Coordinates of C-alpha atoms in Angstrom, one line a residue:
M240 CA 0.0 -0.2 0.4
S241 CA 2.4 1.6 0.8
T242 CA 4.3 1.7 -2.3
T243 CA 1.3 2.6 -4.0
S244 CA 0.0 5.2 -2.4
T245 CA 4.1 6.5 -2.9
T246 CA 3.5 6.2 -6.7
G247 CA 0.5 8.1 -6.4
T248 CA 2.0 11.2 -4.8
T249 CA 4.6 11.5 -7.2
A250 CA 2.6 11.5 -10.0
V251 CA 0.3 13.7 -8.5
A252 CA 3.2 16.0 -8.0
R253 CA 4.4 15.8 -11.5
A254 CA 0.9 16.8 -12.7
S255 CA 1.2 19.8 -10.6
E256 CA 4.7 20.6 -11.8
A257 CA 3.7 19.8 -15.7
R258 CA 0.1 21.9 -15.1
A259 CA 2.4 25.2 -13.7
A260 CA 4.9 25.1 -16.0
R261 CA 1.8 25.4 -18.3
G262 CA 0.5 28.1 -17.0
N263 CA 4.2 29.8 -16.5
V264 CA 4.6 29.9 -20.8
R265 CA 1.2 30.8 -21.5
A266 CA 2.0 33.6 -18.9
Y267 CA 4.9 34.9 -20.7
L268 CA 4.1 34.1 -23.6
L269 CA 0.5 36.8 -23.0
Y270 CA 3.2 38.9 -21.1
V271 CA 5.6 38.6 -24.6
S272 CA 2.9 39.3 -26.9
G273 CA 1.4 42.6 -24.7
K274 CA 4.6 43.7 -24.5
I275 CA 5.3 43.6 -28.4
G276 CA 2.2 45.6 -29.0
G277 CA 2.4 48.1 -27.3
A278 CA 6.0 48.2 -29.4
A279 CA 4.1 48.1 -32.7
V280 CA 1.8 50.8 -31.0
S281 CA 4.6 52.5 -30.7
L282 CA 6.6 52.2 -34.1
L283 CA 3.1 53.8 -35.5
A284 CA 3.1 57.0 -32.9
V285 CA 6.1 57.5 -34.6
L286 CA 5.8 57.3 -37.7
V287 CA 2.7 60.2 -37.1
T288 CA 4.6 62.5 -35.1
S289 CA 7.6 62.5 -37.0
F290 CA 5.7 63.3 -39.9
F291 CA 3.6 66.9 -37.9
L292 CA 6.2 67.8 -35.7
F293 CA 9.3 68.8 -38.3
R294 CA 6.5 70.7 -39.9
I295 CA 5.9 72.8 -38.1
I296 CA 10.0 73.9 -38.0
P297 CA 10.3 77.1 -39.7
G298 CA 11.3 77.2 -43.2
D299 CA 10.8 77.3 -46.9
P300 CA 13.1 73.2 -48.2
V301 CA 13.0 74.6 -51.7
K302 CA 13.7 78.2 -50.7
A303 CA 16.5 76.5 -48.8
M304 CA 18.2 75.0 -51.2
T305 CA 17.1 77.0 -54.3
H306 CA 18.9 79.9 -51.5
G307 CA 22.0 82.5 -53.8
M308 CA 20.6 81.1 -56.9
P309 CA 18.4 82.9 -59.1
T310 CA 15.1 80.5 -59.6
S311 CA 12.0 81.6 -61.1
A312 CA 8.2 81.6 -59.6
E313 CA 7.4 78.4 -62.3
Q314 CA 11.2 76.6 -61.4
M315 CA 10.2 77.1 -57.5
A316 CA 6.7 75.4 -58.3
T317 CA 8.2 72.3 -60.4
L318 CA 10.6 71.6 -57.4
R319 CA 7.7 71.9 -54.5
R320 CA 5.8 69.5 -57.2
Q321 CA 8.4 67.2 -57.2
F322 CA 8.7 67.0 -53.8
G323 CA 5.5 66.3 -53.1
L324 CA 4.9 69.8 -51.0
D325 CA 1.9 71.5 -53.2
K326 CA -0.2 68.1 -52.3
P327 CA -2.7 69.1 -49.4
M328 CA -1.3 67.6 -46.5
W329 CA -3.6 65.0 -45.3
Q330 CA -2.3 63.2 -49.1
Q331 CA 1.8 63.8 -48.4
F332 CA 0.3 62.1 -44.7
T333 CA -0.6 59.1 -46.3
D334 CA 1.9 58.9 -49.4
Y335 CA 4.5 59.4 -46.4
C336 CA 2.9 56.3 -44.6
A337 CA 2.0 54.3 -46.7
G338 CA 6.1 54.6 -48.4
A339 CA 7.3 53.9 -44.8
L340 CA 5.3 51.1 -43.9
S341 CA 7.4 49.7 -47.5
G342 CA 10.2 50.5 -46.2
D343 CA 10.6 53.5 -49.0
L344 CA 11.6 57.0 -46.7
G345 CA 11.6 58.8 -49.4
M346 CA 14.1 61.9 -51.6
S347 CA 16.5 63.9 -49.6
Y348 CA 15.7 67.6 -51.0
Q349 CA 19.7 68.8 -51.1
F350 CA 21.2 65.6 -51.4
R351 CA 18.7 64.1 -54.4
A352 CA 19.0 60.6 -53.2
P353 CA 16.7 58.0 -50.9
V354 CA 16.7 58.4 -47.6
G355 CA 17.7 55.0 -47.0
E356 CA 20.9 54.7 -48.5
L357 CA 22.0 58.2 -47.3
I358 CA 21.0 56.8 -43.5
L359 CA 22.5 53.2 -44.2
Q360 CA 25.8 55.0 -45.4
K361 CA 26.2 57.1 -42.5
V362 CA 25.3 53.9 -40.2
P363 CA 29.1 52.1 -39.6
A364 CA 30.7 55.9 -38.1
T365 CA 28.4 56.3 -35.7
L366 CA 28.6 52.4 -35.0
L367 CA 32.1 52.4 -34.0
L368 CA 31.8 55.2 -32.0
T369 CA 28.9 54.8 -30.5
G370 CA 28.8 51.4 -29.5
V371 CA 32.9 50.9 -28.7
A372 CA 31.7 54.0 -25.6
V373 CA 28.2 52.1 -24.5
V374 CA 30.8 49.1 -24.2
I375 CA 33.0 50.4 -22.4
Y376 CA 31.0 53.1 -20.6
S377 CA 28.2 50.6 -19.4
A378 CA 31.2 48.4 -17.8
I379 CA 32.4 51.2 -15.8
G380 CA 29.4 52.1 -14.9
L381 CA 28.3 49.3 -13.4
W382 CA 31.6 48.0 -12.0
L383 CA 31.7 51.2 -10.2
G384 CA 27.9 51.6 -9.5
T385 CA 28.9 48.0 -7.7
R386 CA 32.2 48.6 -5.8
S387 CA 30.3 52.0 -4.6
A388 CA 27.0 50.9 -3.5
W389 CA 28.8 47.7 -1.9
R390 CA 30.9 50.3 0.0
H391 CA 28.5 53.2 0.2
G392 CA 29.7 56.2 2.7
S393 CA 33.2 55.2 1.9
L394 CA 36.1 57.4 0.6
G395 CA 35.9 56.0 -2.4
D396 CA 32.5 56.0 -3.2
R397 CA 32.0 59.7 -1.8
L398 CA 34.6 60.8 -4.5
N399 CA 33.1 58.6 -7.1
T400 CA 29.5 59.8 -6.2
G401 CA 31.0 62.7 -6.7
V402 CA 32.5 63.2 -9.9
A403 CA 29.7 61.2 -11.5
L404 CA 27.0 63.5 -10.2
T405 CA 30.1 66.6 -12.2
L406 CA 30.0 65.0 -15.5
W407 CA 26.0 63.8 -14.8
S408 CA 25.7 67.5 -14.9
V409 CA 28.1 68.6 -18.2
P410 CA 26.6 69.1 -21.5
G411 CA 28.3 66.3 -23.9
F412 CA 28.9 68.9 -26.5
W413 CA 30.3 71.3 -23.9
L414 CA 32.2 68.7 -22.0
G415 CA 33.6 68.0 -26.6
L416 CA 34.6 71.5 -26.8
L417 CA 36.6 71.8 -23.9
L418 CA 38.7 68.3 -24.4
I419 CA 39.6 69.8 -28.2
I420 CA 40.4 73.2 -26.9
T421 CA 42.9 71.1 -24.1
F422 CA 44.3 68.3 -25.6
S423 CA 43.5 69.2 -29.8
V424 CA 44.5 73.3 -29.5
G425 CA 47.0 72.6 -27.3
I426 CA 46.5 74.9 -23.7
G427 CA 49.9 76.1 -21.7
P428 CA 51.8 73.4 -20.9
I429 CA 49.6 71.1 -22.8
P430 CA 50.7 70.1 -26.4
G431 CA 47.6 69.1 -29.4
M432 CA 48.0 65.8 -29.7
F433 CA 44.8 65.1 -31.3
P434 CA 43.0 65.7 -34.0
T435 CA 40.2 68.4 -33.7
G436 CA 37.5 66.7 -35.9
G437 CA 36.7 64.2 -38.2
M438 CA 37.0 60.2 -38.7
E439 CA 40.5 59.9 -40.5
S440 CA 43.2 61.4 -42.0
G441 CA 42.4 59.6 -45.6
T442 CA 46.1 59.5 -46.5
E443 CA 46.9 56.1 -44.5
S444 CA 45.7 52.7 -45.4
G445 CA 46.0 48.9 -43.9
F446 CA 47.0 48.7 -40.2
A447 CA 48.0 52.4 -40.6
Y448 CA 44.4 53.4 -41.3
V449 CA 43.2 51.5 -38.3
V450 CA 45.4 52.9 -35.8
D451 CA 44.3 56.6 -37.6
V452 CA 41.0 55.8 -36.9
A453 CA 41.5 55.2 -33.6
H454 CA 43.6 58.3 -32.7
H455 CA 40.5 60.5 -34.5
M456 CA 37.8 58.6 -31.7
V457 CA 40.0 58.4 -28.1
L458 CA 38.1 62.8 -28.0
P459 CA 34.4 61.7 -29.7
V460 CA 35.1 58.3 -27.0
L461 CA 35.9 59.6 -24.3
T462 CA 33.5 62.1 -24.4
L463 CA 30.7 59.5 -24.5
V464 CA 31.6 57.3 -22.2
A465 CA 32.1 60.7 -19.5
V466 CA 28.9 61.2 -19.6
G467 CA 27.2 57.6 -19.8
Y468 CA 29.3 56.2 -17.5
A469 CA 27.7 58.3 -15.1
Q470 CA 24.6 58.3 -15.5
T471 CA 24.6 54.1 -15.4
L472 CA 27.0 54.4 -12.4
L473 CA 24.5 55.7 -10.2
V474 CA 21.9 54.3 -11.2
M475 CA 23.9 50.8 -10.3
R476 CA 24.3 51.5 -7.1
S477 CA 21.1 53.2 -6.6
S478 CA 19.6 49.8 -7.3
L479 CA 21.9 48.4 -5.7
L480 CA 21.6 50.0 -2.1
D481 CA 18.0 49.0 -2.1
E482 CA 19.0 45.6 -2.3
M483 CA 21.7 46.2 0.9
G484 CA 19.5 45.2 3.6
S485 CA 17.2 42.1 2.3
D486 CA 17.0 39.3 4.4
Y487 CA 17.9 37.1 1.9
L488 CA 21.5 38.6 2.0
T489 CA 21.3 38.2 5.9
T490 CA 20.6 34.5 5.6
A491 CA 23.3 34.3 3.1
R492 CA 25.5 35.8 5.2
A493 CA 24.4 33.4 7.8
K494 CA 25.1 30.5 5.8
G495 CA 28.7 31.3 5.4
L496 CA 29.3 32.4 1.8
R497 CA 32.2 34.9 1.0
D498 CA 31.3 38.7 1.2
D499 CA 32.4 39.2 -2.8
V500 CA 30.0 35.9 -3.3
V501 CA 27.5 37.0 -1.9
R502 CA 27.0 40.3 -3.4
R503 CA 28.4 38.4 -7.0
R504 CA 25.5 35.8 -6.8
H505 CA 23.0 37.2 -5.1
A506 CA 22.5 41.0 -4.7
V507 CA 23.9 42.1 -8.4
P508 CA 21.7 40.1 -10.0
N509 CA 18.7 40.9 -8.0
A510 CA 20.1 44.7 -8.4
L511 CA 20.3 44.5 -12.6
L512 CA 16.6 45.7 -13.6
P513 CA 17.0 48.9 -13.6
T514 CA 20.3 48.8 -14.9
V515 CA 19.6 46.7 -18.2
T516 CA 16.8 48.4 -19.0
M517 CA 19.4 51.9 -18.8
V518 CA 22.4 49.6 -20.9
F519 CA 19.3 48.6 -23.9
I520 CA 18.2 52.2 -24.0
N521 CA 22.7 53.2 -24.0
L522 CA 22.5 50.2 -27.2
G523 CA 19.5 51.6 -28.7
H524 CA 21.2 54.9 -28.5
V525 CA 24.3 53.0 -30.7
A526 CA 21.8 53.9 -34.2
A527 CA 21.4 57.4 -33.2
G528 CA 25.0 58.0 -32.0
S529 CA 25.1 61.8 -30.3
I530 CA 24.3 64.4 -32.3
L531 CA 25.3 67.1 -30.5
V532 CA 29.1 65.0 -29.9
E533 CA 29.2 63.8 -33.3
T534 CA 28.7 67.5 -34.6
V535 CA 31.3 69.1 -32.7
F536 CA 33.9 66.3 -33.7
S537 CA 32.8 66.1 -37.0
W538 CA 32.3 63.1 -37.3
P539 CA 30.9 61.4 -40.7
G540 CA 27.7 59.5 -38.9
L541 CA 24.2 59.7 -38.1
G542 CA 24.1 62.2 -36.1
G543 CA 26.0 64.7 -38.3
L544 CA 23.6 64.2 -41.0
F545 CA 21.0 64.2 -38.8
Y546 CA 21.8 68.0 -37.8
Q547 CA 22.3 68.7 -41.5
A548 CA 18.7 67.9 -42.8
L549 CA 17.6 70.1 -39.4
S550 CA 19.6 73.2 -41.5
V551 CA 17.7 73.0 -44.5
P552 CA 15.0 71.7 -43.5
D553 CA 15.2 68.4 -44.9
L554 CA 11.8 67.0 -44.1
P555 CA 12.2 63.2 -45.7
L556 CA 15.8 63.2 -44.0
V557 CA 15.3 64.7 -41.0
Q558 CA 11.4 62.5 -40.8
G559 CA 13.7 58.8 -42.0
L560 CA 16.2 59.6 -39.2
F561 CA 14.2 60.7 -36.6
V562 CA 12.1 56.9 -37.5
V563 CA 15.3 55.4 -37.0
F564 CA 16.3 56.9 -33.8
A565 CA 12.8 55.7 -32.1
G566 CA 12.5 52.5 -33.9
A567 CA 15.9 51.8 -32.5
M568 CA 14.8 52.5 -28.5
I569 CA 12.1 51.4 -28.9
V570 CA 13.1 47.7 -30.5
M571 CA 16.1 47.4 -27.8
N572 CA 13.0 49.0 -24.6
L573 CA 10.9 45.5 -26.3
L574 CA 14.0 43.3 -25.6
A575 CA 15.1 44.4 -22.0
D576 CA 10.9 44.1 -20.9
L577 CA 11.5 40.0 -22.7
L578 CA 14.8 39.9 -21.0
Y579 CA 13.4 41.1 -17.6
P580 CA 11.7 37.3 -17.1
L581 CA 15.0 35.4 -17.1
L582 CA 16.2 37.6 -15.1
D583 CA 13.4 37.9 -12.6
P584 CA 10.9 35.3 -12.4
R585 CA 8.2 37.3 -10.6
V586 CA 8.3 40.2 -14.0
G587 CA 5.4 38.7 -16.4
R588 CA 3.3 36.4 -13.9

């Protein structure tokens, strides 16, 4: 009888675990579908916003393109007709949405080239610059934020927090200008050591070209890292401090675990959720780059292209870049949301 009873109990337990597993899968699928639906709605809102937001920018694109050139009224009207600016606003909007949903972002006014091609040409430079910066400042911010929180109140914590708060409040473009004045132009005993801008000298090839690009990257990467690591450090520090008084950490210490193991295996994983969100948002910034920093350093990426388009205004190019920037942020936010349940099983239940 006892054997039969044990077998029956085991079968019931297994059936209960199977039902629980199916329930968890169902809950996760509902969670995922909700997040994907929200992302789709956000992308639609971006399309609508990108069209109407930049229509309120003062200036006539046709007049800006023909500035300084003798142009008759008939020629101006022809240009407006070619770019579809003579159509009613509702028709411009429907044409824009139809093209964007099919992957056609339109034709640039000033470059007379497809917007998609112009964006693809600038993507590598932006990915190189901001990608390297994001990897560096995320690693530094996570490491220093963890150390500062674990030893909160110490001299190192006060120093790290003070420096981070200062750098976080500094505008990136202003810091970039200071670095150019100090290390490119040279000031006092400090000689000019780095280029004032651009991505390459244009005279190197092979390994020398790689070194040349790295030389041009030093100051813009340093600018992005200085501002970005501060934000990561402060968020990670705050999240870990919230976990410091938790009972599970006291229990882990009571079991005789070393302090380093308690921090690494128990405290840090539970403090990662806000930081993961920020890291993914920073990855979304890889597509956008840093418009002002790229402009200050004349970096030939998407940020500089956006600045050029905005100065005309080149509406199709501005709209296309806005959609790419916002779309990258939405996708990265979605990936962070989908990762949450893997880090904390309570999310999505």
